[in-house]
């Protein structure tokens, strides 16, 4: 069974630009969560989607948004990029909310210059 | 306010010996705890979990201990192998997983041959 895939793997953007990251969950998994990992803060929860609906949202500004499609694939968008947005963005999928363990993708390394 | 704390950023252990990774939490509502392992350029992989109704869970070389009164859990790896060298994240959630995982900042384990 294929794992969680994330595209692109690496991205360099300039301050002020916007970026869209993509996540394809494991087949059959309908819940997708996004996390930001930085050296100083560890993994911080961004949001969780299930059945195209946002179930939970972390403490991030409105510049961070996401969505989920009917095939469970998910995208997250960051607008007006800041230098502090440089991080590893991880996507995790599981069967459903509170069902099964979360399986993480390899992440997208975003660098904002 | 960090609800899950891993106070040791790094740990070095000799091959064959026991590795003990510690994690403290402050939120008494947490009732489900997990450990993830992360290699560079990969997403975290689930290792082992424990529910608050237990005080120990074992899976091969990995054992997690939970001390609810002290709000402390630990991961024991016996015997440690060079392939165990990675960053280990402790995570917790209330409501038996129906709310997002809260991660610690991680401990980097180096197993020396």
JSON list of C-alpha atoms in Angstrom, two decimals:
[
{"chain": "A", "resi": 1, "resn": "UNK", "atom": "CA", "xyz": [0.00, 0.00, 0.00]},
{"chain": "A", "resi": 2, "resn": "UNK", "atom": "CA", "xyz": [1.45, 3.37, -0.97]},
{"chain": "A", "resi": 3, "resn": "UNK", "atom": "CA", "xyz": [2.22, 5.78, 1.83]},
{"chain": "A", "resi": 4, "resn": "UNK", "atom": "CA", "xyz": [1.32, 9.40, 2.26]},
{"chain": "A", "resi": 5, "resn": "UNK", "atom": "CA", "xyz": [2.78, 11.48, -0.55]},
{"chain": "A", "resi": 6, "resn": "UNK", "atom": "CA", "xyz": [3.52, 15.18, -0.47]},
{"chain": "A", "resi": 7, "resn": "UNK", "atom": "CA", "xyz": [4.42, 17.48, -3.31]},
{"chain": "A", "resi": 8, "resn": "UNK", "atom": "CA", "xyz": [6.61, 19.28, -3.87]},
{"chain": "A", "resi": 9, "resn": "UNK", "atom": "CA", "xyz": [9.35, 18.00, -1.57]},
{"chain": "A", "resi": 10, "resn": "UNK", "atom": "CA", "xyz": [11.32, 21.24, -1.64]},
{"chain": "A", "resi": 11, "resn": "UNK", "atom": "CA", "xyz": [10.26, 24.79, -2.37]},
{"chain": "A", "resi": 12, "resn": "UNK", "atom": "CA", "xyz": [11.94, 28.18, -2.28]},
{"chain": "A", "resi": 13, "resn": "UNK", "atom": "CA", "xyz": [9.75, 31.26, -2.24]},
{"chain": "A", "resi": 14, "resn": "UNK", "atom": "CA", "xyz": [10.21, 34.95, -1.68]},
{"chain": "A", "resi": 15, "resn": "UNK", "atom": "CA", "xyz": [8.66, 36.94, 1.13]},
{"chain": "A", "resi": 16, "resn": "UNK", "atom": "CA", "xyz": [5.19, 38.17, 0.20]},
{"chain": "A", "resi": 17, "resn": "UNK", "atom": "CA", "xyz": [4.48, 35.35, -2.25]},
{"chain": "A", "resi": 18, "resn": "UNK", "atom": "CA", "xyz": [1.96, 32.61, -1.66]},
{"chain": "A", "resi": 19, "resn": "UNK", "atom": "CA", "xyz": [2.43, 28.84, -1.80]},
{"chain": "A", "resi": 20, "resn": "UNK", "atom": "CA", "xyz": [0.25, 25.76, -2.15]},
{"chain": "A", "resi": 21, "resn": "UNK", "atom": "CA", "xyz": [1.34, 22.37, -0.83]},
{"chain": "A", "resi": 22, "resn": "UNK", "atom": "CA", "xyz": [-0.33, 19.10, -1.71]},
{"chain": "A", "resi": 23, "resn": "UNK", "atom": "CA", "xyz": [-0.92, 15.88, 0.22]},
{"chain": "A", "resi": 24, "resn": "UNK", "atom": "CA", "xyz": [-2.30, 12.54, -0.97]},
{"chain": "A", "resi": 25, "resn": "UNK", "atom": "CA", "xyz": [-3.30, 10.29, 1.92]},
{"chain": "A", "resi": 26, "resn": "UNK", "atom": "CA", "xyz": [-3.01, 6.53, 2.11]},
{"chain": "A", "resi": 27, "resn": "UNK", "atom": "CA", "xyz": [-5.76, 4.89, 0.11]},
{"chain": "A", "resi": 28, "resn": "UNK", "atom": "CA", "xyz": [-8.85, 4.52, 2.28]},
{"chain": "A", "resi": 29, "resn": "UNK", "atom": "CA", "xyz": [-7.76, 7.15, 4.77]},
{"chain": "A", "resi": 30, "resn": "UNK", "atom": "CA", "xyz": [-10.23, 10.00, 4.97]},
{"chain": "A", "resi": 31, "resn": "UNK", "atom": "CA", "xyz": [-8.70, 12.17, 7.66]},
{"chain": "A", "resi": 32, "resn": "UNK", "atom": "CA", "xyz": [-5.77, 14.46, 6.82]},
{"chain": "A", "resi": 33, "resn": "UNK", "atom": "CA", "xyz": [-3.87, 16.64, 9.29]},
{"chain": "A", "resi": 34, "resn": "UNK", "atom": "CA", "xyz": [-1.17, 19.21, 8.64]},
{"chain": "A", "resi": 35, "resn": "UNK", "atom": "CA", "xyz": [1.73, 20.09, 10.94]},
{"chain": "A", "resi": 36, "resn": "UNK", "atom": "CA", "xyz": [4.54, 22.63, 10.84]},
{"chain": "A", "resi": 37, "resn": "UNK", "atom": "CA", "xyz": [7.94, 21.54, 12.11]},
{"chain": "A", "resi": 38, "resn": "UNK", "atom": "CA", "xyz": [10.57, 24.10, 13.00]},
{"chain": "A", "resi": 39, "resn": "UNK", "atom": "CA", "xyz": [13.80, 23.54, 14.96]},
{"chain": "A", "resi": 40, "resn": "UNK", "atom": "CA", "xyz": [12.68, 25.72, 17.84]},
{"chain": "A", "resi": 41, "resn": "UNK", "atom": "CA", "xyz": [9.04, 24.65, 18.14]},
{"chain": "A", "resi": 42, "resn": "UNK", "atom": "CA", "xyz": [8.88, 21.02, 17.18]},
{"chain": "A", "resi": 43, "resn": "UNK", "atom": "CA", "xyz": [5.71, 19.82, 15.45]},
{"chain": "A", "resi": 44, "resn": "UNK", "atom": "CA", "xyz": [2.79, 22.18, 15.70]},
{"chain": "A", "resi": 45, "resn": "UNK", "atom": "CA", "xyz": [-0.71, 21.30, 14.55]},
{"chain": "A", "resi": 46, "resn": "UNK", "atom": "CA", "xyz": [-2.15, 23.42, 11.75]},
{"chain": "A", "resi": 47, "resn": "UNK", "atom": "CA", "xyz": [-5.50, 21.83, 10.87]},
{"chain": "A", "resi": 48, "resn": "UNK", "atom": "CA", "xyz": [-7.35, 18.58, 10.29]},
{"chain": "A", "resi": 49, "resn": "UNK", "atom": "CA", "xyz": [-9.80, 17.73, 7.54]},
{"chain": "A", "resi": 50, "resn": "UNK", "atom": "CA", "xyz": [-12.32, 14.93, 7.28]},
{"chain": "A", "resi": 51, "resn": "UNK", "atom": "CA", "xyz": [-14.91, 14.52, 4.54]},
{"chain": "A", "resi": 52, "resn": "UNK", "atom": "CA", "xyz": [-13.93, 17.87, 3.05]},
{"chain": "A", "resi": 53, "resn": "UNK", "atom": "CA", "xyz": [-14.66, 19.66, 6.34]},
{"chain": "A", "resi": 54, "resn": "UNK", "atom": "CA", "xyz": [-12.17, 21.26, 8.68]},
{"chain": "A", "resi": 55, "resn": "UNK", "atom": "CA", "xyz": [-12.57, 19.55, 12.06]},
{"chain": "A", "resi": 56, "resn": "UNK", "atom": "CA", "xyz": [-9.85, 21.20, 14.07]},
{"chain": "A", "resi": 57, "resn": "UNK", "atom": "CA", "xyz": [-7.61, 24.20, 13.67]},
{"chain": "A", "resi": 58, "resn": "UNK", "atom": "CA", "xyz": [-4.41, 25.08, 15.43]},
{"chain": "A", "resi": 59, "resn": "UNK", "atom": "CA", "xyz": [-3.22, 28.45, 16.58]},
{"chain": "A", "resi": 60, "resn": "UNK", "atom": "CA", "xyz": [-1.94, 29.86, 13.31]},
{"chain": "A", "resi": 61, "resn": "UNK", "atom": "CA", "xyz": [-2.83, 33.13, 11.56]},
{"chain": "A", "resi": 62, "resn": "UNK", "atom": "CA", "xyz": [-5.43, 33.28, 8.84]},
{"chain": "A", "resi": 63, "resn": "UNK", "atom": "CA", "xyz": [-2.68, 33.33, 6.20]},
{"chain": "A", "resi": 64, "resn": "UNK", "atom": "CA", "xyz": [-2.62, 29.57, 6.65]},
{"chain": "A", "resi": 65, "resn": "UNK", "atom": "CA", "xyz": [-5.56, 27.80, 5.07]},
{"chain": "A", "resi": 66, "resn": "UNK", "atom": "CA", "xyz": [-6.39, 24.41, 3.71]},
{"chain": "A", "resi": 67, "resn": "UNK", "atom": "CA", "xyz": [-8.97, 22.32, 1.99]},
{"chain": "A", "resi": 68, "resn": "UNK", "atom": "CA", "xyz": [-9.79, 18.72, 1.26]},
{"chain": "A", "resi": 69, "resn": "UNK", "atom": "CA", "xyz": [-11.20, 17.28, -1.91]},
{"chain": "A", "resi": 70, "resn": "UNK", "atom": "CA", "xyz": [-13.75, 14.51, -2.36]},
{"chain": "A", "resi": 71, "resn": "UNK", "atom": "CA", "xyz": [-10.96, 12.00, -3.01]},
{"chain": "A", "resi": 72, "resn": "UNK", "atom": "CA", "xyz": [-9.47, 12.92, 0.42]},
{"chain": "A", "resi": 73, "resn": "UNK", "atom": "CA", "xyz": [-6.47, 14.67, -1.12]},
{"chain": "A", "resi": 74, "resn": "UNK", "atom": "CA", "xyz": [-5.66, 17.87, 0.70]},
{"chain": "A", "resi": 75, "resn": "UNK", "atom": "CA", "xyz": [-3.92, 21.14, 0.00]},
{"chain": "A", "resi": 76, "resn": "UNK", "atom": "CA", "xyz": [-2.66, 23.82, 2.30]},
{"chain": "A", "resi": 77, "resn": "UNK", "atom": "CA", "xyz": [-2.03, 27.39, 1.27]},
{"chain": "A", "resi": 78, "resn": "UNK", "atom": "CA", "xyz": [0.10, 30.06, 2.87]},
{"chain": "A", "resi": 79, "resn": "UNK", "atom": "CA", "xyz": [-0.40, 33.59, 1.63]},
{"chain": "A", "resi": 80, "resn": "UNK", "atom": "CA", "xyz": [1.87, 36.60, 2.08]},
{"chain": "A", "resi": 81, "resn": "UNK", "atom": "CA", "xyz": [4.82, 34.47, 3.08]},
{"chain": "A", "resi": 82, "resn": "UNK", "atom": "CA", "xyz": [7.06, 35.61, 5.91]},
{"chain": "A", "resi": 83, "resn": "UNK", "atom": "CA", "xyz": [10.63, 34.52, 6.69]},
{"chain": "A", "resi": 84, "resn": "UNK", "atom": "CA", "xyz": [9.32, 32.73, 9.80]},
{"chain": "A", "resi": 85, "resn": "UNK", "atom": "CA", "xyz": [7.20, 30.45, 7.63]},
{"chain": "A", "resi": 86, "resn": "UNK", "atom": "CA", "xyz": [10.33, 28.58, 6.61]},
{"chain": "A", "resi": 87, "resn": "UNK", "atom": "CA", "xyz": [9.74, 25.10, 7.96]},
{"chain": "A", "resi": 88, "resn": "UNK", "atom": "CA", "xyz": [9.04, 21.47, 7.17]},
{"chain": "A", "resi": 89, "resn": "UNK", "atom": "CA", "xyz": [5.32, 21.02, 6.51]},
{"chain": "A", "resi": 90, "resn": "UNK", "atom": "CA", "xyz": [4.10, 17.54, 7.31]},
{"chain": "A", "resi": 91, "resn": "UNK", "atom": "CA", "xyz": [0.87, 15.91, 6.31]},
{"chain": "A", "resi": 92, "resn": "UNK", "atom": "CA", "xyz": [-0.54, 12.90, 8.16]},
{"chain": "A", "resi": 93, "resn": "UNK", "atom": "CA", "xyz": [-3.45, 10.66, 7.30]},
{"chain": "A", "resi": 94, "resn": "UNK", "atom": "CA", "xyz": [-5.54, 8.14, 9.14]},
{"chain": "A", "resi": 95, "resn": "UNK", "atom": "CA", "xyz": [-8.72, 6.20, 8.60]},
{"chain": "A", "resi": 96, "resn": "UNK", "atom": "CA", "xyz": [-10.91, 8.76, 10.29]},
{"chain": "A", "resi": 97, "resn": "UNK", "atom": "CA", "xyz": [-11.05, 11.15, 13.23]},
{"chain": "A", "resi": 98, "resn": "UNK", "atom": "CA", "xyz": [-9.85, 9.29, 16.31]},
{"chain": "A", "resi": 99, "resn": "UNK", "atom": "CA", "xyz": [-9.58, 6.10, 14.26]},
{"chain": "A", "resi": 100, "resn": "UNK", "atom": "CA", "xyz": [-6.20, 4.46, 13.93]},
{"chain": "A", "resi": 101, "resn": "UNK", "atom": "CA", "xyz": [-2.75, 5.92, 14.10]},
{"chain": "A", "resi": 102, "resn": "UNK", "atom": "CA", "xyz": [-1.55, 8.83, 12.03]},
{"chain": "A", "resi": 103, "resn": "UNK", "atom": "CA", "xyz": [0.82, 8.07, 9.19]},
{"chain": "A", "resi": 104, "resn": "UNK", "atom": "CA", "xyz": [3.06, 10.91, 8.10]},
{"chain": "A", "resi": 105, "resn": "UNK", "atom": "CA", "xyz": [4.34, 11.85, 4.69]},
{"chain": "A", "resi": 106, "resn": "UNK", "atom": "CA", "xyz": [7.96, 12.90, 4.09]},
{"chain": "A", "resi": 107, "resn": "UNK", "atom": "CA", "xyz": [7.08, 16.58, 4.26]},
{"chain": "A", "resi": 108, "resn": "UNK", "atom": "CA", "xyz": [7.63, 19.65, 2.10]},
{"chain": "A", "resi": 109, "resn": "UNK", "atom": "CA", "xyz": [10.64, 21.75, 3.02]},
{"chain": "A", "resi": 110, "resn": "UNK", "atom": "CA", "xyz": [9.66, 25.39, 2.44]},
{"chain": "A", "resi": 111, "resn": "UNK", "atom": "CA", "xyz": [12.34, 28.08, 2.47]},
{"chain": "A", "resi": 112, "resn": "UNK", "atom": "CA", "xyz": [11.26, 31.70, 2.39]},
{"chain": "A", "resi": 113, "resn": "UNK", "atom": "CA", "xyz": [13.94, 34.21, 1.37]},
{"chain": "B", "resi": 1, "resn": "UNK", "atom": "CA", "xyz": [2.76, 27.23, 27.19]},
{"chain": "B", "resi": 2, "resn": "UNK", "atom": "CA", "xyz": [4.23, 23.89, 26.29]},
{"chain": "B", "resi": 3, "resn": "UNK", "atom": "CA", "xyz": [1.93, 21.06, 27.32]},
{"chain": "B", "resi": 4, "resn": "UNK", "atom": "CA", "xyz": [4.30, 18.25, 26.31]},
{"chain": "B", "resi": 5, "resn": "UNK", "atom": "CA", "xyz": [7.93, 18.62, 27.28]},
{"chain": "B", "resi": 6, "resn": "UNK", "atom": "CA", "xyz": [10.96, 16.62, 26.30]},
{"chain": "B", "resi": 7, "resn": "UNK", "atom": "CA", "xyz": [13.64, 18.23, 28.41]},
{"chain": "B", "resi": 8, "resn": "UNK", "atom": "CA", "xyz": [16.61, 16.40, 26.90]},
{"chain": "B", "resi": 9, "resn": "UNK", "atom": "CA", "xyz": [17.33, 17.67, 23.38]},
{"chain": "B", "resi": 10, "resn": "UNK", "atom": "CA", "xyz": [19.83, 14.88, 22.85]},
{"chain": "B", "resi": 11, "resn": "UNK", "atom": "CA", "xyz": [20.94, 11.54, 24.26]},
{"chain": "B", "resi": 12, "resn": "UNK", "atom": "CA", "xyz": [23.92, 9.36, 23.47]},
{"chain": "B", "resi": 13, "resn": "UNK", "atom": "CA", "xyz": [23.93, 5.64, 24.28]},
{"chain": "B", "resi": 14, "resn": "UNK", "atom": "CA", "xyz": [26.25, 2.74, 23.49]},
{"chain": "B", "resi": 15, "resn": "UNK", "atom": "CA", "xyz": [25.03, -0.05, 21.28]},
{"chain": "B", "resi": 16, "resn": "UNK", "atom": "CA", "xyz": [23.48, -2.87, 23.31]},
{"chain": "B", "resi": 17, "resn": "UNK", "atom": "CA", "xyz": [22.66, -0.67, 26.28]},
{"chain": "B", "resi": 18, "resn": "UNK", "atom": "CA", "xyz": [19.28, 0.68, 27.31]},
{"chain": "B", "resi": 19, "resn": "UNK", "atom": "CA", "xyz": [18.04, 4.03, 25.95]},
{"chain": "B", "resi": 20, "resn": "UNK", "atom": "CA", "xyz": [15.55, 5.90, 28.12]},
{"chain": "B", "resi": 21, "resn": "UNK", "atom": "CA", "xyz": [13.74, 8.85, 26.63]},
{"chain": "B", "resi": 22, "resn": "UNK", "atom": "CA", "xyz": [11.58, 10.97, 28.92]},
{"chain": "B", "resi": 23, "resn": "UNK", "atom": "CA", "xyz": [8.51, 13.08, 28.42]},
{"chain": "B", "resi": 24, "resn": "UNK", "atom": "CA", "xyz": [6.48, 15.21, 30.82]},
{"chain": "B", "resi": 25, "resn": "UNK", "atom": "CA", "xyz": [3.03, 16.68, 30.28]},
{"chain": "B", "resi": 26, "resn": "UNK", "atom": "CA", "xyz": [0.99, 19.30, 32.05]},
{"chain": "B", "resi": 27, "resn": "UNK", "atom": "CA", "xyz": [-2.54, 18.75, 30.74]},
{"chain": "B", "resi": 28, "resn": "UNK", "atom": "CA", "xyz": [-4.36, 16.29, 33.00]},
{"chain": "B", "resi": 29, "resn": "UNK", "atom": "CA", "xyz": [-6.96, 15.77, 30.25]},
{"chain": "B", "resi": 30, "resn": "UNK", "atom": "CA", "xyz": [-4.45, 13.89, 28.09]},
{"chain": "B", "resi": 31, "resn": "UNK", "atom": "CA", "xyz": [-5.46, 10.24, 28.01]},
{"chain": "B", "resi": 32, "resn": "UNK", "atom": "CA", "xyz": [-3.58, 8.81, 25.05]},
{"chain": "B", "resi": 33, "resn": "UNK", "atom": "CA", "xyz": [0.15, 9.03, 24.47]},
{"chain": "B", "resi": 34, "resn": "UNK", "atom": "CA", "xyz": [2.32, 8.12, 21.51]},
{"chain": "B", "resi": 35, "resn": "UNK", "atom": "CA", "xyz": [5.96, 7.98, 20.51]},
{"chain": "B", "resi": 36, "resn": "UNK", "atom": "CA", "xyz": [7.13, 8.71, 16.99]},
{"chain": "B", "resi": 37, "resn": "UNK", "atom": "CA", "xyz": [10.58, 8.25, 15.47]},
{"chain": "B", "resi": 38, "resn": "UNK", "atom": "CA", "xyz": [11.90, 10.54, 12.77]},
{"chain": "B", "resi": 39, "resn": "UNK", "atom": "CA", "xyz": [14.86, 10.09, 10.45]},
{"chain": "B", "resi": 40, "resn": "UNK", "atom": "CA", "xyz": [16.23, 13.04, 8.46]},
{"chain": "B", "resi": 41, "resn": "UNK", "atom": "CA", "xyz": [14.30, 13.79, 5.26]},
{"chain": "B", "resi": 42, "resn": "UNK", "atom": "CA", "xyz": [11.46, 11.48, 6.31]},
{"chain": "B", "resi": 43, "resn": "UNK", "atom": "CA", "xyz": [8.19, 12.03, 8.13]},
{"chain": "B", "resi": 44, "resn": "UNK", "atom": "CA", "xyz": [7.72, 10.75, 11.68]},
{"chain": "B", "resi": 45, "resn": "UNK", "atom": "CA", "xyz": [6.80, 7.07, 11.97]},
{"chain": "B", "resi": 46, "resn": "UNK", "atom": "CA", "xyz": [4.59, 5.72, 14.71]},
{"chain": "B", "resi": 47, "resn": "UNK", "atom": "CA", "xyz": [6.42, 3.57, 17.26]},
{"chain": "B", "resi": 48, "resn": "UNK", "atom": "CA", "xyz": [4.24, 2.75, 20.21]},
{"chain": "B", "resi": 49, "resn": "UNK", "atom": "CA", "xyz": [1.32, 4.16, 22.17]},
{"chain": "B", "resi": 50, "resn": "UNK", "atom": "CA", "xyz": [-0.28, 3.84, 25.57]},
{"chain": "B", "resi": 51, "resn": "UNK", "atom": "CA", "xyz": [-3.70, 4.62, 26.93]},
{"chain": "B", "resi": 52, "resn": "UNK", "atom": "CA", "xyz": [-4.11, 6.22, 30.33]},
{"chain": "B", "resi": 53, "resn": "UNK", "atom": "CA", "xyz": [-5.82, 3.09, 31.62]},
{"chain": "B", "resi": 54, "resn": "UNK", "atom": "CA", "xyz": [-2.48, 1.29, 31.41]},
{"chain": "B", "resi": 55, "resn": "UNK", "atom": "CA", "xyz": [0.89, 1.98, 32.97]},
{"chain": "B", "resi": 56, "resn": "UNK", "atom": "CA", "xyz": [3.00, -0.07, 30.59]},
{"chain": "B", "resi": 57, "resn": "UNK", "atom": "CA", "xyz": [2.93, -1.17, 26.97]},
{"chain": "B", "resi": 58, "resn": "UNK", "atom": "CA", "xyz": [5.53, -3.31, 25.28]},
{"chain": "B", "resi": 59, "resn": "UNK", "atom": "CA", "xyz": [6.34, -3.98, 21.64]},
{"chain": "B", "resi": 60, "resn": "UNK", "atom": "CA", "xyz": [9.51, -5.90, 20.98]},
{"chain": "B", "resi": 61, "resn": "UNK", "atom": "CA", "xyz": [12.49, -3.82, 22.05]},
{"chain": "B", "resi": 62, "resn": "UNK", "atom": "CA", "xyz": [10.29, -0.83, 22.85]},
{"chain": "B", "resi": 63, "resn": "UNK", "atom": "CA", "xyz": [8.44, -0.30, 26.13]},
{"chain": "B", "resi": 64, "resn": "UNK", "atom": "CA", "xyz": [6.53, 2.78, 27.17]},
{"chain": "B", "resi": 65, "resn": "UNK", "atom": "CA", "xyz": [5.83, 3.48, 30.83]},
{"chain": "B", "resi": 66, "resn": "UNK", "atom": "CA", "xyz": [3.19, 5.92, 32.03]},
{"chain": "B", "resi": 67, "resn": "UNK", "atom": "CA", "xyz": [3.12, 7.49, 35.49]},
{"chain": "B", "resi": 68, "resn": "UNK", "atom": "CA", "xyz": [-0.13, 9.43, 35.62]},
{"chain": "B", "resi": 69, "resn": "UNK", "atom": "CA", "xyz": [0.39, 10.87, 39.06]},
{"chain": "B", "resi": 70, "resn": "UNK", "atom": "CA", "xyz": [3.72, 12.36, 37.99]},
{"chain": "B", "resi": 71, "resn": "UNK", "atom": "CA", "xyz": [2.42, 13.23, 34.50]},
{"chain": "B", "resi": 72, "resn": "UNK", "atom": "CA", "xyz": [5.46, 11.49, 33.09]},
{"chain": "B", "resi": 73, "resn": "UNK", "atom": "CA", "xyz": [6.09, 8.88, 30.46]},
{"chain": "B", "resi": 74, "resn": "UNK", "atom": "CA", "xyz": [9.22, 7.24, 29.24]},
{"chain": "B", "resi": 75, "resn": "UNK", "atom": "CA", "xyz": [10.28, 5.14, 26.28]},
{"chain": "B", "resi": 76, "resn": "UNK", "atom": "CA", "xyz": [12.78, 2.35, 26.90]},
{"chain": "B", "resi": 77, "resn": "UNK", "atom": "CA", "xyz": [14.69, 0.79, 24.03]},
{"chain": "B", "resi": 78, "resn": "UNK", "atom": "CA", "xyz": [16.50, -2.43, 24.89]},
{"chain": "B", "resi": 79, "resn": "UNK", "atom": "CA", "xyz": [18.94, -3.27, 23.46]},
{"chain": "B", "resi": 80, "resn": "UNK", "atom": "CA", "xyz": [19.75, -0.08, 21.58]},
{"chain": "B", "resi": 81, "resn": "UNK", "atom": "CA", "xyz": [20.95, -0.48, 18.00]},
{"chain": "B", "resi": 82, "resn": "UNK", "atom": "CA", "xyz": [22.70, 1.99, 15.67]},
{"chain": "B", "resi": 83, "resn": "UNK", "atom": "CA", "xyz": [19.58, 2.03, 13.48]},
{"chain": "B", "resi": 84, "resn": "UNK", "atom": "CA", "xyz": [17.66, 3.50, 16.41]},
{"chain": "B", "resi": 85, "resn": "UNK", "atom": "CA", "xyz": [19.58, 6.76, 15.98]},
{"chain": "B", "resi": 86, "resn": "UNK", "atom": "CA", "xyz": [16.86, 9.28, 15.16]},
{"chain": "B", "resi": 87, "resn": "UNK", "atom": "CA", "xyz": [14.77, 12.05, 16.70]},
{"chain": "B", "resi": 88, "resn": "UNK", "atom": "CA", "xyz": [12.04, 10.75, 18.99]},
{"chain": "B", "resi": 89, "resn": "UNK", "atom": "CA", "xyz": [8.86, 12.72, 19.55]},
{"chain": "B", "resi": 90, "resn": "UNK", "atom": "CA", "xyz": [6.46, 12.24, 22.39]},
{"chain": "B", "resi": 91, "resn": "UNK", "atom": "CA", "xyz": [2.83, 13.18, 21.63]},
{"chain": "B", "resi": 92, "resn": "UNK", "atom": "CA", "xyz": [-0.37, 13.31, 23.62]},
{"chain": "B", "resi": 93, "resn": "UNK", "atom": "CA", "xyz": [-4.05, 13.89, 23.06]},
{"chain": "B", "resi": 94, "resn": "UNK", "atom": "CA", "xyz": [-7.20, 14.18, 25.15]},
{"chain": "B", "resi": 95, "resn": "UNK", "atom": "CA", "xyz": [-10.50, 12.58, 24.22]},
{"chain": "B", "resi": 96, "resn": "UNK", "atom": "CA", "xyz": [-8.85, 9.34, 23.13]},
{"chain": "B", "resi": 97, "resn": "UNK", "atom": "CA", "xyz": [-7.51, 10.84, 19.94]},
{"chain": "B", "resi": 98, "resn": "UNK", "atom": "CA", "xyz": [-10.51, 12.83, 18.84]},
{"chain": "B", "resi": 99, "resn": "UNK", "atom": "CA", "xyz": [-8.53, 16.05, 19.12]},
{"chain": "B", "resi": 100, "resn": "UNK", "atom": "CA", "xyz": [-5.18, 16.93, 17.57]},
{"chain": "B", "resi": 101, "resn": "UNK", "atom": "CA", "xyz": [-1.92, 15.49, 18.79]},
{"chain": "B", "resi": 102, "resn": "UNK", "atom": "CA", "xyz": [0.28, 17.77, 20.89]},
{"chain": "B", "resi": 103, "resn": "UNK", "atom": "CA", "xyz": [3.95, 17.04, 20.30]},
{"chain": "B", "resi": 104, "resn": "UNK", "atom": "CA", "xyz": [7.05, 17.62, 22.34]},
{"chain": "B", "resi": 105, "resn": "UNK", "atom": "CA", "xyz": [10.10, 19.17, 20.69]},
{"chain": "B", "resi": 106, "resn": "UNK", "atom": "CA", "xyz": [11.87, 15.86, 20.33]},
{"chain": "B", "resi": 107, "resn": "UNK", "atom": "CA", "xyz": [15.00, 14.16, 21.64]},
{"chain": "B", "resi": 108, "resn": "UNK", "atom": "CA", "xyz": [17.80, 13.22, 19.30]},
{"chain": "B", "resi": 109, "resn": "UNK", "atom": "CA", "xyz": [19.09, 9.75, 20.15]},
{"chain": "B", "resi": 110, "resn": "UNK", "atom": "CA", "xyz": [22.53, 8.69, 18.98]},
{"chain": "B", "resi": 111, "resn": "UNK", "atom": "CA", "xyz": [23.43, 5.04, 19.42]},
{"chain": "B", "resi": 112, "resn": "UNK", "atom": "CA", "xyz": [27.18, 4.57, 19.21]},
{"chain": "B", "resi": 113, "resn": "UNK", "atom": "CA", "xyz": [28.55, 1.29, 17.91]}
]
